[in-house]
Amino acid sequence: MIARISIGHAKLRIRCETSAKGMGIPMETRRDAVVVGGGLAGYAAALGLARAGLDTLLLAPGAQFDRRSTAIIGDSVEYLEGLGIPLRHLSNAQPLEAMRIIDDTRRLFRAPNVEFRASEIDLPSFGYNILNADLGDALRAAAERCTGTLEIRSEPAASIEISDAYATVRCGDASVRCRLLVGADGRKSSIRERSHISVREWAYPQTAIVLNFQHERTHDGTSTEFHTRTGPFTTVPLPGRRSSLVWVETPHVASEIENGTPAELSRMVEERMHSILGAVDVEEGWQAFPLQGAIAGRMTGPRVALVGEAAHVSPPIGAQGLNLGLRDAAALVAAAKRHRDDPGGNAMLADYEGQRRIDVTTRSAAVDWLNRSLLTDLLPIQAARTVALGIVGRSSLLRRALMREGVSPGSSLRFRIRDDQTATAV
């Protein structure tokens, strides 16, 4: 508050500021969007909204990124590049030039090995593998460069109120009113719960051991997925003679692995890889995660949009987890641009829900089926899986369609439409 007191011909300006904090009243500010959750998907969503011109607040309490790696594929690479993170220029990002599947189930019906090469669809690589900690650092650096439209706070959301017109988030000594509230707060999302959005959760009888290791031979930019009776055993290349590993096992065996020594783990990893990368040296810092899945009944509520694990949880199979979250962020930003008059309004949320529902549902179902098909003892399912992989291995047309679909969802349909139109024109 500014008071003006006239003394003769002079005017004295006295600034009298009332501290709302001192009176116990939260200071209220307004933003176009508030993103709750400082994980990789939360940072990607907040940075994208800010770069799209929305005044955005990111609440990122205790944001830390672990030693796991993530294979960033296709459209996700392009989205990150649009945020100012060109993975192709980062020395700590490894191009993924090929992916192969090896049936190591040792069952009656054994599928042939299948190899997918990016060069088959005229790409230098499918994407890039990068440690989560390194990707997190890149996102933070990009956020620091995004001045003016993005503010980051370390406070959690203390309370949330939602109406048809706006959402109000209280954090620390501040109260923030926004038109769009983004829940990027993980599988136990308070935003999802506050919005009364149901979630279907399930668990697998498996545990994933995640670690990084050095090896004697070069990986040639190739990721190898061994299909075993307990689940996938997947190596993904890192820069140099290093790779990351997702090793899915029964909880009992996983517990023994988790408590092993580096020398014991190194020997076990080399044996399960059949020494394709030579001698192995497992690095310290391996982690174990029970395998779980979840999918929200909706990805939106009044003034609310969910992204990442707040909307869906996938086991670490097929590089779907974070890639789904990054595609959530990209679709959210695109919908916000199309509905600048009211981000968070019904039209924008319906747009976002429509863009994401099919991709999330089909990818979650595919990962679930693949994982369960390895665990089952039912011969018809084993035979079906063997036949399917055999057809993919023999058909270059189908293999290219699957690769395009994996890199960019919906692209195989776009190629088919284009080919049909070309044929008609001829």
Coordinates of C-alpha atoms in Angstrom, one line a residue:
M1 CA 0.0 0.0 0.0
I2 CA 1.3 3.5 -0.9
A3 CA 0.1 6.6 1.0
R4 CA 0.7 10.1 -0.3
I5 CA 0.9 13.0 2.2
S6 CA 1.1 16.6 0.9
I7 CA 3.2 19.1 2.8
G8 CA 3.1 22.5 1.1
H9 CA 4.2 22.1 -2.5
A10 CA 6.1 18.9 -1.8
K11 CA 4.7 15.5 -1.8
L12 CA 6.1 12.8 0.5
R13 CA 5.5 9.2 -0.6
I14 CA 5.4 6.7 2.3
R15 CA 5.3 3.0 1.4
C16 CA 3.3 1.1 4.0
E17 CA 3.5 -2.6 3.2
T18 CA 1.3 -5.0 5.1
S19 CA 2.9 -8.4 5.6
A20 CA 0.3 -11.0 4.9
K21 CA 2.8 -13.6 6.1
G22 CA 3.1 -11.7 9.4
M23 CA -0.6 -11.7 9.8
G24 CA -0.8 -15.5 9.1
I25 CA -2.6 -15.0 5.7
P26 CA -1.1 -16.8 2.7
M27 CA 0.0 -14.5 -0.1
E28 CA -2.0 -15.3 -3.2
T29 CA -0.5 -15.2 -6.7
R30 CA -1.9 -16.3 -10.0
R31 CA -0.4 -18.6 -12.6
D32 CA -1.6 -20.2 -15.8
A33 CA -0.4 -23.6 -14.7
V34 CA 1.0 -25.3 -11.6
V35 CA 2.8 -28.6 -12.0
V36 CA 3.1 -30.7 -8.8
G37 CA 6.0 -33.2 -8.9
G38 CA 9.7 -32.7 -9.6
G39 CA 10.5 -36.0 -11.4
L40 CA 11.6 -36.2 -15.0
A41 CA 8.0 -36.1 -16.3
G42 CA 7.1 -33.2 -14.1
Y43 CA 10.1 -31.2 -15.2
A44 CA 9.4 -32.0 -18.8
A45 CA 5.8 -30.9 -18.5
A46 CA 6.5 -27.7 -16.6
L47 CA 9.3 -26.7 -19.0
G48 CA 7.1 -27.4 -22.1
L49 CA 4.2 -25.3 -20.7
A50 CA 6.6 -22.5 -19.9
R51 CA 8.2 -22.5 -23.3
A52 CA 4.7 -22.5 -24.8
G53 CA 4.2 -19.1 -23.0
L54 CA 2.2 -20.2 -20.0
D55 CA 3.2 -18.6 -16.7
T56 CA 4.1 -21.8 -14.9
L57 CA 5.0 -22.8 -11.3
L58 CA 6.7 -26.2 -10.7
L59 CA 6.6 -27.6 -7.2
A60 CA 9.5 -30.0 -6.9
P61 CA 10.2 -30.9 -3.3
G62 CA 13.3 -33.0 -2.9
A63 CA 13.7 -33.8 -6.6
Q64 CA 16.5 -36.3 -7.0
F65 CA 17.3 -38.6 -9.9
D66 CA 18.8 -42.1 -9.4
R67 CA 21.4 -44.1 -11.2
R68 CA 19.0 -45.9 -13.4
S69 CA 19.1 -45.2 -17.1
T70 CA 16.2 -44.7 -19.6
A71 CA 16.1 -45.4 -23.3
I72 CA 14.5 -42.2 -24.8
I73 CA 12.9 -43.3 -28.1
G74 CA 11.6 -41.5 -31.2
D75 CA 9.0 -38.8 -30.4
S76 CA 10.4 -38.3 -26.9
V77 CA 13.8 -37.4 -28.4
E78 CA 12.1 -34.7 -30.5
Y79 CA 10.1 -33.3 -27.6
L80 CA 13.3 -33.0 -25.4
E81 CA 15.0 -31.3 -28.3
G82 CA 12.2 -28.8 -28.4
L83 CA 12.9 -28.1 -24.7
G84 CA 16.5 -27.3 -25.5
I85 CA 17.9 -30.8 -24.7
P86 CA 19.4 -32.2 -28.0
L87 CA 20.4 -35.7 -26.9
R88 CA 22.4 -36.3 -30.0
H89 CA 24.9 -33.7 -28.9
L90 CA 25.3 -35.0 -25.3
S91 CA 28.4 -37.0 -24.6
N92 CA 26.6 -39.0 -21.9
A93 CA 23.8 -40.2 -24.2
Q94 CA 24.4 -43.4 -26.2
P95 CA 22.6 -43.8 -29.6
L96 CA 20.5 -47.0 -29.8
E97 CA 21.2 -48.4 -33.3
A98 CA 19.8 -51.9 -32.9
M99 CA 17.6 -54.0 -30.6
R100 CA 17.5 -57.8 -30.6
I101 CA 15.4 -60.3 -28.8
I102 CA 16.8 -63.7 -27.8
D103 CA 14.6 -66.5 -26.5
D104 CA 16.4 -67.9 -23.5
T105 CA 13.4 -69.7 -22.0
R106 CA 14.7 -73.1 -22.9
R107 CA 11.1 -74.3 -23.4
L108 CA 9.6 -76.7 -25.9
F109 CA 8.4 -73.8 -28.1
R110 CA 11.5 -71.6 -28.6
A111 CA 11.2 -68.4 -30.7
P112 CA 13.9 -67.5 -33.3
N113 CA 16.1 -64.5 -32.5
V114 CA 14.8 -61.2 -33.9
E115 CA 16.8 -58.1 -34.6
F116 CA 15.5 -54.6 -35.3
R117 CA 17.9 -52.1 -36.9
A118 CA 17.2 -48.4 -37.1
S119 CA 18.8 -48.3 -40.5
E120 CA 15.9 -50.5 -41.8
I121 CA 13.6 -47.4 -41.4
D122 CA 16.2 -44.9 -42.5
L123 CA 17.1 -43.7 -39.1
P124 CA 20.6 -43.4 -37.6
S125 CA 19.2 -44.6 -34.2
F126 CA 15.9 -45.4 -32.5
G127 CA 16.8 -43.0 -29.7
Y128 CA 19.4 -42.6 -26.9
N129 CA 20.1 -44.3 -23.6
I130 CA 21.0 -41.9 -20.8
L131 CA 21.3 -42.1 -17.0
N132 CA 18.3 -40.6 -15.2
A133 CA 20.6 -38.4 -13.2
D134 CA 22.2 -36.9 -16.3
L135 CA 18.8 -36.3 -17.9
G136 CA 17.6 -34.7 -14.7
D137 CA 20.7 -32.3 -14.8
A138 CA 19.9 -31.4 -18.4
L139 CA 16.3 -30.6 -17.6
R140 CA 17.3 -28.5 -14.6
A141 CA 19.8 -26.6 -16.8
A142 CA 17.1 -26.0 -19.5
A143 CA 14.7 -24.8 -16.7
E144 CA 17.3 -22.3 -15.5
R145 CA 17.5 -20.9 -19.0
C146 CA 13.7 -20.6 -19.2
T147 CA 13.5 -17.3 -17.3
G148 CA 10.3 -15.2 -17.0
T149 CA 7.6 -17.9 -17.5
L150 CA 8.9 -20.7 -15.2
E151 CA 9.3 -20.6 -11.4
I152 CA 10.6 -23.6 -9.4
R153 CA 9.9 -24.1 -5.7
S154 CA 11.0 -26.9 -3.4
E155 CA 7.9 -26.7 -1.2
P156 CA 5.3 -29.5 -1.4
A157 CA 1.6 -28.8 -2.1
A158 CA 0.2 -28.4 1.5
S159 CA -3.4 -28.3 0.3
I160 CA -5.4 -28.2 -2.9
E161 CA -8.8 -26.7 -3.7
I162 CA -10.5 -27.3 -7.0
S163 CA -13.5 -25.6 -8.6
D164 CA -14.8 -25.4 -12.1
A165 CA -13.1 -22.1 -12.7
Y166 CA -9.6 -22.6 -11.2
A167 CA -7.5 -24.6 -8.7
T168 CA -5.8 -23.2 -5.7
V169 CA -2.6 -24.7 -4.3
R170 CA -1.1 -23.7 -1.0
C171 CA 2.6 -24.2 -0.5
G172 CA 4.7 -22.7 2.3
D173 CA 3.5 -19.2 3.0
A174 CA 1.9 -18.8 -0.5
S175 CA -1.4 -19.6 -2.1
V176 CA -1.3 -20.0 -5.9
R177 CA -4.4 -19.8 -8.1
C178 CA -4.2 -21.5 -11.5
R179 CA -6.3 -22.5 -14.4
L180 CA -4.5 -25.7 -15.1
L181 CA -3.2 -28.1 -12.3
V182 CA -0.9 -30.8 -13.5
G183 CA -0.4 -33.9 -11.4
A184 CA 3.1 -35.3 -11.9
D185 CA 3.4 -36.5 -8.4
G186 CA 4.0 -40.2 -9.0
R187 CA 2.1 -43.5 -8.5
K188 CA 0.7 -42.3 -5.1
S189 CA -0.5 -39.1 -6.6
S190 CA -2.3 -36.8 -4.2
I191 CA -3.6 -34.7 -7.2
R192 CA -5.3 -37.8 -8.6
E193 CA -6.8 -38.7 -5.2
R194 CA -8.0 -35.1 -4.6
S195 CA -9.6 -35.2 -8.1
H196 CA -11.5 -38.5 -7.2
I197 CA -9.9 -40.2 -10.2
S198 CA -10.0 -44.0 -9.8
V199 CA -6.9 -46.2 -10.5
R200 CA -6.5 -49.9 -11.2
E201 CA -3.4 -51.4 -9.7
W202 CA -1.8 -54.8 -10.0
A203 CA 1.4 -56.5 -9.0
Y204 CA 3.6 -59.1 -10.7
P205 CA 5.4 -62.0 -8.9
Q206 CA 8.6 -60.5 -10.0
T207 CA 11.3 -58.0 -8.9
A208 CA 13.5 -56.0 -11.1
I209 CA 17.2 -55.6 -10.3
V210 CA 18.6 -52.5 -12.0
L211 CA 22.3 -51.8 -12.3
N212 CA 25.1 -50.5 -14.6
F213 CA 28.2 -52.5 -15.6
Q214 CA 31.4 -52.3 -17.6
H215 CA 32.3 -54.9 -20.1
E216 CA 35.2 -56.2 -22.2
R217 CA 33.7 -56.1 -25.7
T218 CA 32.0 -53.3 -27.5
H219 CA 28.2 -53.2 -27.6
D220 CA 28.0 -51.6 -31.0
G221 CA 25.0 -49.5 -29.9
T222 CA 22.9 -52.7 -29.6
S223 CA 20.3 -53.4 -26.8
T224 CA 19.8 -57.1 -26.1
E225 CA 16.6 -58.5 -24.5
F226 CA 16.9 -62.1 -23.3
H227 CA 13.5 -63.6 -22.7
T228 CA 13.7 -66.0 -19.7
R229 CA 11.2 -67.9 -17.7
T230 CA 11.2 -65.3 -14.9
G231 CA 11.0 -62.3 -17.2
P232 CA 13.2 -60.1 -19.5
F233 CA 16.9 -59.7 -18.9
T234 CA 17.7 -56.6 -20.9
T235 CA 21.1 -54.9 -21.5
V236 CA 21.0 -51.3 -22.9
P237 CA 24.2 -49.6 -24.1
L238 CA 25.8 -46.6 -22.4
P239 CA 28.7 -44.5 -23.7
G240 CA 32.0 -46.4 -23.9
R241 CA 32.2 -50.0 -22.8
R242 CA 29.4 -49.6 -20.3
S243 CA 25.8 -50.8 -20.3
S244 CA 22.8 -50.7 -18.0
L245 CA 20.8 -53.8 -17.1
V246 CA 17.2 -54.5 -16.1
W247 CA 17.1 -58.0 -14.7
V248 CA 13.7 -59.4 -13.8
E249 CA 13.6 -62.3 -11.4
T250 CA 11.5 -64.0 -8.8
P251 CA 11.5 -62.1 -5.5
H252 CA 13.4 -64.9 -3.7
V253 CA 16.2 -64.9 -6.3
A254 CA 16.2 -61.1 -6.6
S255 CA 16.8 -60.9 -2.8
E256 CA 19.9 -63.1 -3.1
I257 CA 21.1 -61.0 -6.1
E258 CA 20.6 -57.8 -4.2
N259 CA 22.6 -59.0 -1.3
G260 CA 25.5 -60.4 -3.4
T261 CA 28.9 -58.9 -3.8
P262 CA 30.0 -57.1 -7.0
A263 CA 32.2 -60.0 -7.9
E264 CA 29.3 -62.5 -7.5
L265 CA 26.9 -60.3 -9.5
S266 CA 29.5 -59.8 -12.3
R267 CA 29.9 -63.5 -12.7
M268 CA 26.1 -64.0 -12.7
V269 CA 25.5 -61.3 -15.2
E270 CA 28.2 -62.6 -17.6
E271 CA 26.7 -66.1 -17.4
R272 CA 23.2 -65.0 -18.1
M273 CA 24.4 -62.9 -21.1
H274 CA 26.3 -66.0 -22.4
S275 CA 29.4 -63.8 -22.4
I276 CA 28.3 -61.9 -25.5
L277 CA 30.0 -58.7 -24.1
G278 CA 33.0 -60.7 -22.6
A279 CA 34.0 -60.2 -19.0
V280 CA 31.7 -58.0 -16.9
D281 CA 32.4 -55.7 -13.9
V282 CA 29.2 -54.6 -12.1
E283 CA 29.3 -51.1 -10.6
E284 CA 28.2 -50.3 -7.1
G285 CA 24.7 -48.9 -6.5
W286 CA 22.4 -51.6 -7.8
Q287 CA 18.7 -51.3 -6.8
A288 CA 15.7 -53.6 -6.6
F289 CA 12.1 -52.8 -7.4
P290 CA 9.0 -54.9 -7.1
L291 CA 7.2 -55.1 -10.5
Q292 CA 3.9 -53.3 -10.5
G293 CA 1.4 -51.8 -12.9
A294 CA -1.3 -49.2 -12.7
I295 CA -3.6 -47.2 -14.9
A296 CA -5.9 -44.3 -14.0
G297 CA -9.6 -44.5 -15.0
R298 CA -9.2 -41.0 -16.5
M299 CA -6.2 -38.7 -17.1
T300 CA -8.2 -35.6 -16.4
G301 CA -10.6 -34.0 -13.9
P302 CA -11.9 -30.5 -13.4
R303 CA -8.9 -28.2 -14.0
V304 CA -6.6 -31.2 -13.6
A305 CA -4.4 -33.2 -16.0
L306 CA -2.3 -36.2 -15.0
V307 CA 1.1 -37.1 -16.5
G308 CA 3.6 -39.8 -15.9
E309 CA 3.2 -42.3 -13.1
A310 CA 0.3 -40.3 -11.7
A311 CA -1.6 -41.6 -14.8
H312 CA 0.1 -45.0 -15.5
V313 CA 2.7 -47.2 -14.1
S314 CA 4.5 -49.8 -16.3
P315 CA 7.2 -52.3 -15.4
P316 CA 10.7 -51.6 -16.8
I317 CA 10.0 -53.6 -19.9
G318 CA 10.2 -52.3 -23.5
A319 CA 11.3 -48.7 -22.5
Q320 CA 7.7 -47.6 -22.1
G321 CA 7.6 -45.9 -18.7
L322 CA 9.2 -42.5 -19.1
N323 CA 8.5 -42.5 -22.8
L324 CA 4.8 -42.6 -22.1
G325 CA 5.3 -39.8 -19.6
L326 CA 7.2 -37.6 -22.1
R327 CA 4.5 -38.2 -24.6
D328 CA 2.0 -37.1 -22.0
A329 CA 3.9 -33.9 -21.5
A330 CA 4.1 -33.3 -25.3
A331 CA 0.4 -33.9 -25.7
L332 CA -0.5 -31.7 -22.8
V333 CA 1.6 -28.8 -24.1
A334 CA 0.1 -29.2 -27.6
A335 CA -3.4 -29.2 -26.2
A336 CA -2.6 -26.1 -24.1
K337 CA -1.4 -24.3 -27.2
R338 CA -4.6 -25.2 -29.1
H339 CA -6.7 -23.8 -26.2
R340 CA -4.8 -20.8 -25.1
D341 CA -8.0 -19.0 -24.2
D342 CA -8.6 -21.4 -21.3
P343 CA -5.8 -23.8 -20.5
G344 CA -7.3 -26.3 -18.1
G345 CA -10.9 -25.8 -19.4
N346 CA -13.1 -28.6 -20.4
A347 CA -12.3 -28.4 -24.1
M348 CA -8.5 -28.5 -23.5
L349 CA -8.8 -31.4 -21.1
A350 CA -11.0 -33.4 -23.4
D351 CA -8.5 -32.7 -26.2
Y352 CA -5.6 -34.0 -24.0
E353 CA -7.6 -37.1 -22.8
G354 CA -8.4 -38.0 -26.4
Q355 CA -4.8 -37.7 -27.5
R356 CA -3.4 -39.9 -24.8
R357 CA -6.0 -42.6 -23.9
I358 CA -5.4 -45.0 -26.8
D359 CA -1.6 -44.8 -26.6
V360 CA -1.5 -45.4 -22.8
T361 CA -4.0 -48.2 -22.9
T362 CA -2.5 -50.1 -25.8
R363 CA 1.1 -49.8 -24.6
S364 CA 0.2 -50.8 -21.1
A365 CA -1.7 -53.9 -22.4
A366 CA 1.2 -54.8 -24.7
V367 CA 3.8 -54.7 -21.9
D368 CA 1.5 -56.6 -19.6
W369 CA 0.9 -59.4 -22.2
L370 CA 4.6 -59.7 -23.1
N371 CA 5.6 -60.1 -19.5
R372 CA 2.8 -62.6 -18.6
S373 CA 3.5 -64.6 -21.8
L374 CA 7.0 -65.3 -20.4
L375 CA 5.7 -66.5 -17.0
T376 CA 2.9 -68.8 -18.2
D377 CA 3.3 -72.6 -18.6
L378 CA 0.3 -72.7 -21.0
L379 CA 1.5 -74.3 -24.2
P380 CA -0.9 -72.4 -26.5
I381 CA 0.3 -69.1 -25.2
Q382 CA 4.0 -70.1 -25.6
A383 CA 3.2 -71.4 -29.1
A384 CA 1.5 -68.1 -30.0
R385 CA 4.4 -66.0 -28.8
T386 CA 6.8 -68.2 -30.7
V387 CA 4.8 -67.9 -33.9
A388 CA 4.4 -64.2 -33.6
L389 CA 8.1 -63.6 -33.1
G390 CA 8.9 -65.9 -36.0
I391 CA 6.6 -64.0 -38.3
V392 CA 8.2 -60.7 -37.3
G393 CA 11.6 -62.1 -37.9
R394 CA 10.8 -63.3 -41.4
S395 CA 8.7 -60.3 -42.5
S396 CA 10.7 -57.1 -43.2
L397 CA 7.4 -55.2 -43.9
L398 CA 5.9 -56.1 -40.5
R399 CA 9.2 -55.5 -38.8
R400 CA 9.5 -52.0 -40.3
A401 CA 5.9 -51.3 -39.3
L402 CA 6.6 -52.3 -35.7
M403 CA 9.7 -50.2 -35.6
R404 CA 8.0 -47.1 -36.9
E405 CA 5.1 -47.7 -34.4
G406 CA 7.6 -48.0 -31.6
V407 CA 9.5 -44.9 -32.5
S408 CA 6.4 -42.8 -33.2
P409 CA 2.9 -44.1 -32.2
G410 CA 0.5 -44.0 -35.0
S411 CA 3.2 -43.6 -37.6
S412 CA 2.7 -47.0 -39.2
L413 CA -0.9 -46.0 -39.9
R414 CA 0.3 -42.8 -41.4
F415 CA 2.7 -44.6 -43.7
R416 CA -0.1 -47.0 -44.8
I417 CA -2.4 -44.1 -45.6
R418 CA 0.4 -42.4 -47.5
D419 CA 1.2 -45.5 -49.5
D420 CA -2.5 -46.1 -50.3
Q421 CA -2.8 -42.6 -51.5
T422 CA 0.3 -42.9 -53.6
A423 CA -1.0 -46.1 -55.2
T424 CA -4.3 -44.5 -56.0
A425 CA -2.6 -41.5 -57.6
V426 CA -0.5 -43.8 -59.8

